[in-house]
């Protein structure tokens, strides 16, 4: 169980991702979480840096999809600005929404990465599907009370992974 929470890669920010390295790892499709990954929690404003990053992904030929547990109108608004497909109300870490995203992108699990800020939804779900899981710390510290409780557990889990050398 614990192993399934361990991301394959950790980046300090999505802006630090090395796209060529992803290509070298055989990644052709990338699934993005929405809240606290692409935008701050419950905010719909994309930073110019993120907009530019998504353009760079597109220029390199990546297939992209947003996968979020949030309601459709919020996910759709961001997806429209970025002009990429989305799956909303995803109930991550369930497998079915991840399958749907793969289907939309037309990529297999072994050539797909998922990028998100939550171990118990994005990373666990991605690992269950055997995707290339990338964990990025949350963009803002504002979130649901229930999420904040989960964060404390996350911190313990991350600490343990670091101690065991699974993560840098
Ligand atoms: Mg998130």
JSON list of N, CA and C and ligand atoms in Angstrom, two decimals, residues 33-37 92 116-118 122 151, ligand 1:
[
{"chain": "A", "resi": 33, "resn": "UNK", "atom": "N", "xyz": [-3.40, 17.19, -12.93]},
{"chain": "A", "resi": 33, "resn": "UNK", "atom": "CA", "xyz": [-4.40, 17.51, -11.91]},
{"chain": "A", "resi": 33, "resn": "UNK", "atom": "C", "xyz": [-4.69, 19.01, -12.04]},
{"chain": "A", "resi": 34, "resn": "UNK", "atom": "N", "xyz": [-5.84, 19.44, -11.54]},
{"chain": "A", "resi": 34, "resn": "UNK", "atom": "CA", "xyz": [-6.18, 20.87, -11.65]},
{"chain": "A", "resi": 34, "resn": "UNK", "atom": "C", "xyz": [-5.78, 21.66, -10.39]},
{"chain": "A", "resi": 35, "resn": "UNK", "atom": "N", "xyz": [-6.52, 21.42, -9.30]},
{"chain": "A", "resi": 35, "resn": "UNK", "atom": "CA", "xyz": [-6.35, 22.26, -8.11]},
{"chain": "A", "resi": 35, "resn": "UNK", "atom": "C", "xyz": [-5.01, 22.05, -7.43]},
{"chain": "A", "resi": 36, "resn": "UNK", "atom": "N", "xyz": [-4.34, 23.15, -7.23]},
{"chain": "A", "resi": 36, "resn": "UNK", "atom": "CA", "xyz": [-3.04, 23.17, -6.58]},
{"chain": "A", "resi": 36, "resn": "UNK", "atom": "C", "xyz": [-1.93, 22.53, -7.40]},
{"chain": "A", "resi": 37, "resn": "UNK", "atom": "N", "xyz": [-2.25, 22.21, -8.67]},
{"chain": "A", "resi": 37, "resn": "UNK", "atom": "CA", "xyz": [-1.22, 21.75, -9.60]},
{"chain": "A", "resi": 37, "resn": "UNK", "atom": "C", "xyz": [-1.11, 22.76, -10.74]},
{"chain": "A", "resi": 92, "resn": "UNK", "atom": "N", "xyz": [-10.75, 10.41, -8.27]},
{"chain": "A", "resi": 92, "resn": "UNK", "atom": "CA", "xyz": [-9.44, 9.80, -8.09]},
{"chain": "A", "resi": 92, "resn": "UNK", "atom": "C", "xyz": [-9.34, 9.35, -6.63]},
{"chain": "A", "resi": 116, "resn": "UNK", "atom": "N", "xyz": [0.52, 15.61, -10.24]},
{"chain": "A", "resi": 116, "resn": "UNK", "atom": "CA", "xyz": [-0.44, 16.11, -9.27]},
{"chain": "A", "resi": 116, "resn": "UNK", "atom": "C", "xyz": [0.19, 16.38, -7.92]},
{"chain": "A", "resi": 117, "resn": "UNK", "atom": "N", "xyz": [-0.59, 17.04, -7.06]},
{"chain": "A", "resi": 117, "resn": "UNK", "atom": "CA", "xyz": [-0.06, 17.46, -5.76]},
{"chain": "A", "resi": 117, "resn": "UNK", "atom": "C", "xyz": [-0.48, 16.56, -4.61]},
{"chain": "A", "resi": 118, "resn": "UNK", "atom": "N", "xyz": [-1.35, 15.57, -4.88]},
{"chain": "A", "resi": 118, "resn": "UNK", "atom": "CA", "xyz": [-1.84, 14.75, -3.77]},
{"chain": "A", "resi": 118, "resn": "UNK", "atom": "C", "xyz": [-1.46, 13.28, -3.91]},
{"chain": "A", "resi": 122, "resn": "UNK", "atom": "N", "xyz": [-3.85, 11.65, -6.85]},
{"chain": "A", "resi": 122, "resn": "UNK", "atom": "CA", "xyz": [-3.11, 11.67, -8.11]},
{"chain": "A", "resi": 122, "resn": "UNK", "atom": "C", "xyz": [-2.07, 10.55, -8.19]},
{"chain": "A", "resi": 151, "resn": "UNK", "atom": "N", "xyz": [-2.91, 16.00, 4.39]},
{"chain": "A", "resi": 151, "resn": "UNK", "atom": "CA", "xyz": [-1.56, 16.54, 4.19]},
{"chain": "A", "resi": 151, "resn": "UNK", "atom": "C", "xyz": [-0.60, 16.13, 5.29]},
{"chain": "B", "resi": 1, "resn": "LIG", "atom": "MG1", "xyz": [-4.77, 18.79, -6.55]}
]
